[in-house]
Amino acid sequence: MTDSPNLGFDTLQVHAGARPDPATGARQVPIYQTTAYVFRDADHAAALFNLQEVGYIYSRLTNPTVAALQERIATLEGGAGAVCCSSGHAAQIMALFPLMQPGCNIVASSRLYGGTVTQFSQTIKRFGWSAIFVDFDDHAAVKAAINDKTRAVFCETIANPGGHISDLDAISAISDDAGIPLIVDNTSATPYLCRPIEHGATLVVHSTTKYLTGNGTVTGGCVVDSGKFDWSANDKFASLSAPEPAYHGMTFAETFGPLAFTFHSIAVGLRDLGMTMNPQAAHYTLMGIETLSLRMDRHVQNAKTVATWLEADPRVDYVTYAGLDSSPYAGLVPKICPKGAGALFTVAVKGGYDACIKLVDNLNIFSHVANLGDTRSLIIHSASTTHRQLSPEQQEAAGAGPNIVRLSIGIEDANDLIADLDQALSAATS
Ligand SMILES: Cc1ncc(COP(=O)(O)O)c(C=O)c1O
């Protein structure tokens, strides 16, 4: 009743996936701090292991606290199912795992979180996978990059670090034409600002570490399945459409229909890759999501105020916030993120690399950390930290050149944030 998809977002963020605990009546979702679950009898155990009955076996696969979070995120995103895992990076591997084979590739946006660029350009090569990076504003280039070995298209709704917005409708039209899934990292937007499935995404990935938890306490990730992709339309996605030897030849697409990807991610992905979210982390993230819409409204309001002030400041070259009228992405905001362009953007500081270093060292309220999406305002000089493994060309393509700092605007008093930036910019550029 309380998780009916017809309820409003503010109601669902508090109630979806959570019911009074059947054993105790506990109103809050308990932290089920257990590794294993007692089987009713041997037949019950066999049915669970054969995937003939859904239930709890072992917490590497499923846990009731994590399950509540999965249901909540799936509901907020408008997905059929979701699987949580240990980090956002784990979620990206979990999303790709059922789709890829050695020799296959993904077509990915060149504007991605630096760690994702490294994961896709370096680490996945060890699995025999590769990534083709393209400017996703150039839709013809995205289309041209897809070949017969492409198994997914990947982009961020609001790209880290620049806050650039992807035209998900246009990109999903291209992936649909090619018969391959679109995976959207919705970390910086959250389902409050954008629901990528409504714009044609097949899978949505999150670093729940960021806004969903919102308080900088735990790392986590999530893959949400739209349940809308036909995995059996061709022979490209054999893990989902062909008989699975580890389950007596069962076919996930046939047996689980719109939940095929989710069941595969639990029964094969978590079972064998083991990138499991622990119940304590799920608890903190459930707590965070209860206030998601309230926080995101304030994040957006503060980001707009701070970005407007920075843009007018002579010590600043430019600000990339898509919520500014001057942004080339301003036209996409009403379509993709109608409640606001998020709270993540970059600032080009006059004085280049040295001024950026002085700026981060002189701020008092802003914390210099490798994180975003906290209630606290955060800053980082990407070129010397998160994006330092990238080549100068990749840094420029990702909007993380040496003269750039990234801001994640928190929910403090906007005037205090402006005063802090004002004094630190003076110290940095004097
Ligand atoms: C947009 C985005 N996606 C994914 C990740 C990776 O998430 P995690 O740090 O939880 O692995 C990050 C981390 O900063 C991110 O900003």
GROMACS .gro file of C-alpha atoms and ligand atoms in nm:
model
  446
    1MET     CA    1   0.000   0.000   0.000
    2THR     CA    2   0.262   0.253   0.108
    3ASP     CA    3   0.489   0.166  -0.183
    4SER     CA    4   0.231   0.194  -0.461
    5PRO     CA    5   0.401   0.370  -0.753
    6ASN     CA    6   0.102   0.608  -0.767
    7LEU     CA    7   0.214   0.776  -0.446
    8GLY     CA    8   0.419   1.095  -0.464
    9PHE     CA    9   0.799   1.099  -0.454
   10ASP     CA   10   0.808   1.248  -0.102
   11THR     CA   11   0.592   0.962   0.028
   12LEU     CA   12   0.782   0.690  -0.157
   13GLN     CA   13   1.125   0.810  -0.041
   14VAL     CA   14   1.008   0.744   0.318
   15HIS     CA   15   0.796   0.431   0.271
   16ALA     CA   16   0.891   0.233  -0.042
   17GLY     CA   17   1.042  -0.106   0.041
   18ALA     CA   18   0.977  -0.070   0.415
   19ARG     CA   19   0.706  -0.250   0.608
   20PRO     CA   20   0.675  -0.296   0.985
   21ASP     CA   21   0.908  -0.582   1.073
   22PRO     CA   22   0.699  -0.904   1.064
   23ALA     CA   23   0.875  -1.047   1.373
   24THR     CA   24   0.870  -0.744   1.606
   25GLY     CA   25   0.660  -0.471   1.446
   26ALA     CA   26   0.967  -0.245   1.440
   27ARG     CA   27   0.865   0.062   1.241
   28GLN     CA   28   1.214   0.144   1.110
   29VAL     CA   29   1.379  -0.115   0.882
   30PRO     CA   30   1.594  -0.328   1.117
   31ILE     CA   31   1.960  -0.384   1.041
   32TYR     CA   32   1.956  -0.759   0.978
   33GLN     CA   33   2.311  -0.819   1.094
   34THR     CA   34   2.330  -1.184   0.993
   35THR     CA   35   2.536  -1.384   0.750
   36ALA     CA   36   2.296  -1.675   0.696
   37TYR     CA   37   1.926  -1.769   0.727
   38VAL     CA   38   1.789  -2.096   0.866
   39PHE     CA   39   1.606  -2.306   0.606
   40ARG     CA   40   1.261  -2.436   0.704
   41ASP     CA   41   1.366  -2.784   0.587
   42ALA     CA   42   1.576  -2.952   0.318
   43ASP     CA   43   1.309  -2.901   0.047
   44HIS     CA   44   1.299  -2.528   0.123
   45ALA     CA   45   1.678  -2.510   0.093
   46ALA     CA   46   1.672  -2.694  -0.239
   47ALA     CA   47   1.397  -2.469  -0.379
   48LEU     CA   48   1.595  -2.157  -0.285
   49PHE     CA   49   1.915  -2.287  -0.441
   50ASN     CA   50   1.723  -2.382  -0.760
   51LEU     CA   51   1.573  -2.029  -0.780
   52GLN     CA   52   1.227  -2.192  -0.763
   53GLU     CA   53   1.144  -1.991  -0.453
   54VAL     CA   54   1.256  -1.641  -0.359
   55GLY     CA   55   1.404  -1.602  -0.012
   56TYR     CA   56   1.717  -1.554   0.191
   57ILE     CA   57   2.014  -1.792   0.176
   58TYR     CA   58   2.333  -1.604   0.254
   59SER     CA   59   2.408  -1.232   0.284
   60ARG     CA   60   2.654  -1.224  -0.007
   61LEU     CA   61   2.341  -1.269  -0.222
   62THR     CA   62   2.050  -1.115  -0.033
   63ASN     CA   63   1.979  -0.951   0.302
   64PRO     CA   64   1.646  -0.803   0.418
   65THR     CA   65   1.792  -0.457   0.500
   66VAL     CA   66   1.963  -0.439   0.162
   67ALA     CA   67   1.645  -0.573  -0.004
   68ALA     CA   68   1.443  -0.285   0.146
   69LEU     CA   69   1.691  -0.038  -0.001
   70GLN     CA   70   1.684  -0.213  -0.341
   71GLU     CA   71   1.306  -0.189  -0.351
   72ARG     CA   72   1.312   0.175  -0.246
   73ILE     CA   73   1.563   0.281  -0.513
   74ALA     CA   74   1.387   0.073  -0.782
   75THR     CA   75   1.056   0.238  -0.692
   76LEU     CA   76   1.200   0.591  -0.694
   77GLU     CA   77   1.365   0.529  -1.031
   78GLY     CA   78   1.052   0.366  -1.178
   79GLY     CA   79   1.243   0.039  -1.239
   80ALA     CA   80   1.133  -0.323  -1.225
   81GLY     CA   81   1.408  -0.425  -0.983
   82ALA     CA   82   1.743  -0.324  -0.842
   83VAL     CA   83   2.053  -0.478  -0.696
   84CYS     CA   84   2.273  -0.297  -0.447
   85CYS     CA   85   2.647  -0.348  -0.423
   86SER     CA   86   2.952  -0.226  -0.237
   87SER     CA   87   3.027   0.096  -0.430
   88GLY     CA   88   2.936   0.293  -0.738
   89HIS     CA   89   3.229   0.140  -0.922
   90ALA     CA   90   3.108  -0.207  -0.826
   91ALA     CA   91   2.765  -0.112  -0.966
   92GLN     CA   92   2.922  -0.024  -1.302
   93ILE     CA   93   3.095  -0.363  -1.327
   94MET     CA   94   2.773  -0.534  -1.211
   95ALA     CA   95   2.581  -0.349  -1.484
   96LEU     CA   96   2.824  -0.453  -1.757
   97PHE     CA   97   2.892  -0.810  -1.639
   98PRO     CA   98   2.579  -0.981  -1.782
   99LEU     CA   99   2.611  -0.791  -2.111
  100MET     CA  100   2.976  -0.834  -2.200
  101GLN     CA  101   3.203  -1.105  -2.340
  102PRO     CA  102   3.575  -1.081  -2.422
  103GLY     CA  103   3.609  -0.876  -2.741
  104CYS     CA  104   3.298  -0.666  -2.675
  105ASN     CA  105   3.295  -0.290  -2.621
  106ILE     CA  106   3.086  -0.010  -2.476
  107VAL     CA  107   3.040   0.336  -2.625
  108ALA     CA  108   3.089   0.580  -2.339
  109SER     CA  109   3.068   0.954  -2.297
  110SER     CA  110   3.400   1.136  -2.273
  111ARG     CA  111   3.242   1.346  -1.994
  112LEU     CA  112   3.245   1.099  -1.704
  113TYR     CA  113   3.378   1.087  -1.349
  114GLY     CA  114   3.758   1.045  -1.378
  115GLY     CA  115   3.754   0.714  -1.189
  116THR     CA  116   3.503   0.579  -1.439
  117VAL     CA  117   3.721   0.690  -1.730
  118THR     CA  118   4.009   0.496  -1.570
  119GLN     CA  119   3.788   0.193  -1.499
  120PHE     CA  120   3.666   0.189  -1.860
  121SER     CA  121   3.990   0.281  -2.037
  122GLN     CA  122   4.228   0.066  -1.830
  123THR     CA  123   4.081  -0.190  -1.592
  124ILE     CA  124   3.806  -0.348  -1.801
  125LYS     CA  125   4.068  -0.431  -2.067
  126ARG     CA  126   4.179  -0.711  -1.833
  127PHE     CA  127   3.839  -0.876  -1.888
  128GLY     CA  128   3.884  -0.840  -2.264
  129TRP     CA  129   3.630  -0.555  -2.274
  130SER     CA  130   3.697  -0.208  -2.411
  131ALA     CA  131   3.540   0.138  -2.424
  132ILE     CA  132   3.508   0.379  -2.713
  133PHE     CA  133   3.487   0.735  -2.576
  134VAL     CA  134   3.280   0.989  -2.769
  135ASP     CA  135   3.153   1.343  -2.713
  136PHE     CA  136   2.788   1.266  -2.632
  137ASP     CA  137   2.678   1.613  -2.746
  138ASP     CA  138   2.768   1.490  -3.095
  139HIS     CA  139   2.487   1.242  -3.155
  140ALA     CA  140   2.609   1.148  -3.502
  141ALA     CA  141   2.944   1.049  -3.346
  142VAL     CA  142   2.770   0.831  -3.086
  143LYS     CA  143   2.579   0.652  -3.362
  144ALA     CA  144   2.893   0.611  -3.572
  145ALA     CA  145   3.093   0.467  -3.280
  146ILE     CA  146   2.851   0.175  -3.225
  147ASN     CA  147   2.963  -0.143  -3.402
  148ASP     CA  148   2.856  -0.509  -3.399
  149LYS     CA  149   3.064  -0.574  -3.086
  150THR     CA  150   2.903  -0.291  -2.888
  151ARG     CA  151   2.695  -0.417  -2.597
  152ALA     CA  152   2.602  -0.091  -2.418
  153VAL     CA  153   2.601   0.286  -2.438
  154PHE     CA  154   2.702   0.464  -2.115
  155CYS     CA  155   2.669   0.823  -1.993
  156GLU     CA  156   2.600   1.031  -1.680
  157THR     CA  157   2.278   1.234  -1.652
  158ILE     CA  158   2.462   1.530  -1.497
  159ALA     CA  159   2.828   1.472  -1.571
  160ASN     CA  160   3.092   1.482  -1.301
  161PRO     CA  161   3.275   1.720  -1.277
  162GLY     CA  162   3.132   1.978  -1.519
  163GLY     CA  163   2.761   1.935  -1.446
  164HIS     CA  164   2.694   1.901  -1.821
  165ILE     CA  165   2.358   1.743  -1.903
  166SER     CA  166   2.316   1.449  -2.140
  167ASP     CA  167   2.023   1.452  -2.381
  168LEU     CA  168   1.902   1.110  -2.269
  169ASP     CA  169   1.605   1.104  -2.511
  170ALA     CA  170   1.831   1.156  -2.811
  171ILE     CA  171   2.090   0.905  -2.689
  172SER     CA  172   1.835   0.636  -2.604
  173ALA     CA  173   1.688   0.673  -2.954
  174ILE     CA  174   2.034   0.587  -3.091
  175SER     CA  175   2.087   0.287  -2.860
  176ASP     CA  176   1.732   0.164  -2.933
  177ASP     CA  177   1.799   0.177  -3.307
  178ALA     CA  178   2.114  -0.027  -3.253
  179GLY     CA  179   1.928  -0.279  -3.030
  180ILE     CA  180   2.161  -0.228  -2.734
  181PRO     CA  181   2.094  -0.105  -2.379
  182LEU     CA  182   2.159   0.247  -2.255
  183ILE     CA  183   2.318   0.258  -1.907
  184VAL     CA  184   2.285   0.592  -1.728
  185ASP     CA  185   2.483   0.689  -1.419
  186ASN     CA  186   2.226   0.897  -1.232
  187THR     CA  187   2.447   0.966  -0.928
  188SER     CA  188   2.463   1.344  -0.960
  189ALA     CA  189   2.098   1.393  -1.051
  190THR     CA  190   1.929   1.134  -0.825
  191PRO     CA  191   1.579   1.011  -0.915
  192TYR     CA  192   1.439   1.332  -0.764
  193LEU     CA  193   1.587   1.549  -1.039
  194CYS     CA  194   1.577   1.294  -1.323
  195ARG     CA  195   1.434   0.947  -1.383
  196PRO     CA  196   1.643   0.821  -1.677
  197ILE     CA  197   1.411   0.524  -1.744
  198GLU     CA  198   1.142   0.775  -1.847
  199HIS     CA  199   1.394   0.904  -2.105
  200GLY     CA  200   1.465   0.556  -2.245
  201ALA     CA  201   1.745   0.422  -2.020
  202THR     CA  202   1.762   0.043  -1.985
  203LEU     CA  203   1.973   0.037  -1.669
  204VAL     CA  204   2.043   0.312  -1.415
  205VAL     CA  205   2.353   0.296  -1.198
  206HIS     CA  206   2.424   0.490  -0.882
  207SER     CA  207   2.704   0.561  -0.647
  208THR     CA  208   2.474   0.560  -0.341
  209THR     CA  209   2.779   0.699  -0.160
  210LYS     CA  210   2.671   1.045  -0.283
  211TYR     CA  211   2.332   1.220  -0.265
  212LEU     CA  212   2.123   0.909  -0.194
  213THR     CA  213   2.300   0.855   0.138
  214GLY     CA  214   2.374   1.225   0.148
  215ASN     CA  215   2.572   1.246   0.470
  216GLY     CA  216   2.913   1.116   0.368
  217THR     CA  217   2.903   0.802   0.587
  218VAL     CA  218   2.914   0.490   0.367
  219THR     CA  219   3.008   0.375   0.018
  220GLY     CA  220   2.756   0.186  -0.190
  221GLY     CA  221   2.618   0.135  -0.535
  222CYS     CA  222   2.304   0.023  -0.710
  223VAL     CA  223   2.196  -0.102  -1.053
  224VAL     CA  224   1.830  -0.043  -1.138
  225ASP     CA  225   1.675  -0.241  -1.422
  226SER     CA  226   1.395  -0.081  -1.623
  227GLY     CA  227   1.267  -0.432  -1.704
  228LYS     CA  228   1.193  -0.305  -2.055
  229PHE     CA  229   1.478  -0.444  -2.263
  230ASP     CA  230   1.416  -0.756  -2.473
  231TRP     CA  231   1.735  -0.957  -2.401
  232SER     CA  232   1.619  -1.235  -2.635
  233ALA     CA  233   1.569  -1.014  -2.942
  234ASN     CA  234   1.907  -1.128  -3.076
  235ASP     CA  235   2.196  -1.347  -2.960
  236LYS     CA  236   2.407  -1.059  -2.821
  237PHE     CA  237   2.313  -1.110  -2.455
  238ALA     CA  238   2.364  -1.482  -2.409
  239SER     CA  239   2.404  -1.462  -2.029
  240LEU     CA  240   2.041  -1.353  -2.009
  241SER     CA  241   1.888  -1.521  -2.315
  242ALA     CA  242   2.069  -1.857  -2.339
  243PRO     CA  243   2.053  -2.155  -2.100
  244GLU     CA  244   2.262  -2.102  -1.784
  245PRO     CA  245   2.471  -2.413  -1.707
  246ALA     CA  246   2.508  -2.324  -1.336
  247TYR     CA  247   2.126  -2.342  -1.300
  248HIS     CA  248   2.052  -2.666  -1.491
  249GLY     CA  249   2.006  -2.487  -1.823
  250MET     CA  250   1.750  -2.235  -1.698
  251THR     CA  251   1.715  -1.921  -1.914
  252PHE     CA  252   1.693  -1.600  -1.710
  253ALA     CA  253   1.496  -1.401  -1.972
  254GLU     CA  254   1.238  -1.677  -2.011
  255THR     CA  255   1.204  -1.759  -1.640
  256PHE     CA  256   1.210  -1.410  -1.488
  257GLY     CA  257   1.080  -1.187  -1.771
  258PRO     CA  258   1.124  -0.819  -1.677
  259LEU     CA  259   1.323  -0.922  -1.367
  260ALA     CA  260   1.578  -1.125  -1.566
  261PHE     CA  261   1.861  -0.877  -1.525
  262THR     CA  262   1.795  -0.829  -1.152
  263PHE     CA  263   1.779  -1.203  -1.079
  264HIS     CA  264   2.092  -1.265  -1.285
  265SER     CA  265   2.275  -0.989  -1.096
  266ILE     CA  266   2.194  -1.154  -0.764
  267ALA     CA  267   2.211  -1.522  -0.857
  268VAL     CA  268   2.525  -1.498  -1.073
  269GLY     CA  269   2.671  -1.146  -1.029
  270LEU     CA  270   2.673  -1.119  -0.650
  271ARG     CA  271   2.724  -1.493  -0.609
  272ASP     CA  272   3.045  -1.496  -0.814
  273LEU     CA  273   3.178  -1.138  -0.805
  274GLY     CA  274   3.082  -1.086  -0.440
  275MET     CA  275   3.056  -0.704  -0.455
  276THR     CA  276   2.791  -0.709  -0.184
  277MET     CA  277   2.650  -0.413   0.009
  278ASN     CA  278   2.651  -0.474   0.384
  279PRO     CA  279   2.334  -0.416   0.592
  280GLN     CA  280   2.490  -0.128   0.793
  281ALA     CA  281   2.557   0.062   0.472
  282ALA     CA  282   2.203  -0.010   0.351
  283HIS     CA  283   2.071   0.131   0.680
  284TYR     CA  284   2.258   0.462   0.645
  285THR     CA  285   2.143   0.493   0.284
  286LEU     CA  286   1.780   0.418   0.374
  287MET     CA  287   1.806   0.694   0.637
  288GLY     CA  288   1.950   0.933   0.383
  289ILE     CA  289   1.690   0.867   0.114
  290GLU     CA  290   1.409   0.959   0.356
  291THR     CA  291   1.508   1.327   0.311
  292LEU     CA  292   1.631   1.315  -0.049
  293SER     CA  293   1.382   1.558  -0.205
  294LEU     CA  294   1.421   1.812   0.077
  295ARG     CA  295   1.798   1.806   0.047
  296MET     CA  296   1.802   1.816  -0.334
  297ASP     CA  297   1.576   2.122  -0.344
  298ARG     CA  298   1.816   2.303  -0.110
  299HIS     CA  299   2.125   2.177  -0.296
  300VAL     CA  300   1.982   2.312  -0.622
  301GLN     CA  301   1.876   2.647  -0.471
  302ASN     CA  302   2.220   2.700  -0.312
  303ALA     CA  303   2.404   2.588  -0.627
  304LYS     CA  304   2.217   2.842  -0.836
  305THR     CA  305   2.290   3.124  -0.589
  306VAL     CA  306   2.660   3.039  -0.556
  307ALA     CA  307   2.712   2.977  -0.930
  308THR     CA  308   2.544   3.308  -1.018
  309TRP     CA  309   2.772   3.492  -0.774
  310LEU     CA  310   3.084   3.317  -0.902
  311GLU     CA  311   2.998   3.382  -1.267
  312ALA     CA  312   2.986   3.758  -1.199
  313ASP     CA  313   3.316   3.760  -1.007
  314PRO     CA  314   3.619   3.905  -1.194
  315ARG     CA  315   3.854   3.648  -1.034
  316VAL     CA  316   3.670   3.373  -1.218
  317ASP     CA  317   3.696   3.293  -1.590
  318TYR     CA  318   3.380   3.085  -1.623
  319VAL     CA  319   3.138   2.857  -1.437
  320THR     CA  320   2.994   2.542  -1.597
  321TYR     CA  321   2.668   2.512  -1.398
  322ALA     CA  322   2.387   2.406  -1.636
  323GLY     CA  323   2.141   2.595  -1.416
  324LEU     CA  324   2.285   2.929  -1.536
  325ASP     CA  325   2.111   3.095  -1.831
  326SER     CA  326   2.451   3.133  -2.000
  327SER     CA  327   2.510   2.755  -2.005
  328PRO     CA  328   2.490   2.579  -2.342
  329TYR     CA  329   2.300   2.307  -2.151
  330ALA     CA  330   2.036   2.545  -2.010
  331GLY     CA  331   1.791   2.436  -2.281
  332LEU     CA  332   1.813   2.071  -2.168
  333VAL     CA  333   1.733   2.144  -1.801
  334PRO     CA  334   1.352   2.169  -1.840
  335LYS     CA  335   1.347   1.843  -2.040
  336ILE     CA  336   1.597   1.626  -1.847
  337CYS     CA  337   1.612   1.779  -1.495
  338PRO     CA  338   1.300   1.995  -1.458
  339LYS     CA  339   1.350   2.039  -1.082
  340GLY     CA  340   1.701   2.176  -1.128
  341ALA     CA  341   2.045   2.109  -1.269
  342GLY     CA  342   2.191   1.956  -0.953
  343ALA     CA  343   2.462   2.104  -0.736
  344LEU     CA  344   2.783   1.995  -0.903
  345PHE     CA  345   2.984   2.219  -1.134
  346THR     CA  346   3.329   2.346  -1.211
  347VAL     CA  347   3.484   2.690  -1.188
  348ALA     CA  348   3.776   2.812  -1.399
  349VAL     CA  349   3.990   3.027  -1.171
  350LYS     CA  350   4.207   3.308  -1.308
  351GLY     CA  351   4.566   3.224  -1.214
  352GLY     CA  352   4.547   2.858  -1.320
  353TYR     CA  353   4.691   2.562  -1.130
  354ASP     CA  354   4.860   2.766  -0.852
  355ALA     CA  355   4.552   2.977  -0.780
  356CYS     CA  356   4.338   2.662  -0.759
  357ILE     CA  357   4.574   2.505  -0.505
  358LYS     CA  358   4.568   2.825  -0.293
  359LEU     CA  359   4.190   2.843  -0.319
  360VAL     CA  360   4.133   2.491  -0.182
  361ASP     CA  361   4.389   2.551   0.094
  362ASN     CA  362   4.221   2.875   0.211
  363LEU     CA  363   3.857   2.767   0.234
  364ASN     CA  364   3.706   2.715   0.580
  365ILE     CA  365   3.350   2.589   0.528
  366PHE     CA  366   3.417   2.398   0.206
  367SER     CA  367   3.611   2.075   0.268
  368HIS     CA  368   3.883   1.967   0.027
  369VAL     CA  369   3.779   1.605  -0.026
  370ALA     CA  370   3.740   1.344  -0.300
  371ASN     CA  371   3.364   1.318  -0.265
  372LEU     CA  372   3.044   1.487  -0.376
  373GLY     CA  373   2.679   1.486  -0.280
  374ASP     CA  374   2.730   1.547   0.093
  375THR     CA  375   2.517   1.787   0.302
  376ARG     CA  376   2.850   1.974   0.347
  377SER     CA  377   2.994   2.184   0.066
  378LEU     CA  378   3.296   2.020  -0.090
  379ILE     CA  379   3.569   2.126  -0.329
  380ILE     CA  380   3.839   1.944  -0.518
  381HIS     CA  381   4.107   2.033  -0.767
  382SER     CA  382   4.038   1.746  -1.006
  383ALA     CA  383   4.356   1.773  -1.216
  384SER     CA  384   4.582   1.707  -0.914
  385THR     CA  385   4.354   1.445  -0.754
  386THR     CA  386   4.058   1.250  -0.904
  387HIS     CA  387   4.159   1.310  -1.266
  388ARG     CA  388   4.538   1.298  -1.224
  389GLN     CA  389   4.565   0.950  -1.386
  390LEU     CA  390   4.420   1.094  -1.708
  391SER     CA  391   4.622   1.242  -1.992
  392PRO     CA  392   4.603   1.623  -2.042
  393GLU     CA  393   4.372   1.560  -2.340
  394GLN     CA  394   4.143   1.336  -2.132
  395GLN     CA  395   4.142   1.596  -1.851
  396GLU     CA  396   4.035   1.868  -2.096
  397ALA     CA  397   3.769   1.638  -2.250
  398ALA     CA  398   3.637   1.561  -1.900
  399GLY     CA  399   3.627   1.933  -1.812
  400ALA     CA  400   3.898   1.890  -1.549
  401GLY     CA  401   4.190   2.102  -1.674
  402PRO     CA  402   4.459   2.245  -1.439
  403ASN     CA  403   4.274   2.580  -1.390
  404ILE     CA  404   3.951   2.409  -1.281
  405VAL     CA  405   3.808   2.331  -0.938
  406ARG     CA  406   3.495   2.124  -0.884
  407LEU     CA  407   3.236   2.235  -0.631
  408SER     CA  408   2.968   2.019  -0.471
  409ILE     CA  409   2.736   2.269  -0.309
  410GLY     CA  410   2.588   2.159   0.024
  411ILE     CA  411   2.279   2.261   0.214
  412GLU     CA  412   2.438   2.525   0.440
  413ASP     CA  413   2.344   2.896   0.434
  414ALA     CA  414   2.430   3.018   0.081
  415ASN     CA  415   2.559   3.352   0.212
  416ASP     CA  416   2.814   3.174   0.430
  417LEU     CA  417   2.931   2.972   0.130
  418ILE     CA  418   2.973   3.288  -0.080
  419ALA     CA  419   3.165   3.464   0.201
  420ASP     CA  420   3.397   3.163   0.232
  421LEU     CA  421   3.463   3.154  -0.143
  422ASP     CA  422   3.514   3.533  -0.147
  423GLN     CA  423   3.791   3.532   0.113
  424ALA     CA  424   3.961   3.223  -0.036
  425LEU     CA  425   3.951   3.367  -0.390
  426SER     CA  426   4.115   3.683  -0.255
  427ALA     CA  427   4.392   3.476  -0.098
  428ALA     CA  428   4.429   3.272  -0.416
  429THR     CA  429   4.448   3.554  -0.668
  430SER     CA  430   4.617   3.834  -0.471
  431LIG     C1  431   2.927   1.010  -1.109
  431LIG     C2  432   2.998   0.902  -1.031
  431LIG     N1  433   2.977   0.773  -1.062
  431LIG     C3  434   3.038   0.674  -0.996
  431LIG     C4  435   3.127   0.701  -0.894
  431LIG     C5  436   3.194   0.588  -0.823
  431LIG     O1  437   3.129   0.569  -0.700
  431LIG     P1  438   3.198   0.506  -0.571
  431LIG     O2  439   3.300   0.603  -0.524
  431LIG     O3  440   3.085   0.485  -0.477
  431LIG     O4  441   3.260   0.378  -0.617
  431LIG     C6  442   3.152   0.834  -0.858
  431LIG     C7  443   3.246   0.866  -0.749
  431LIG     O5  444   3.280   0.980  -0.728
  431LIG     C8  445   3.085   0.937  -0.928
  431LIG     O6  446   3.105   1.066  -0.900
   0.00000   0.00000   0.00000
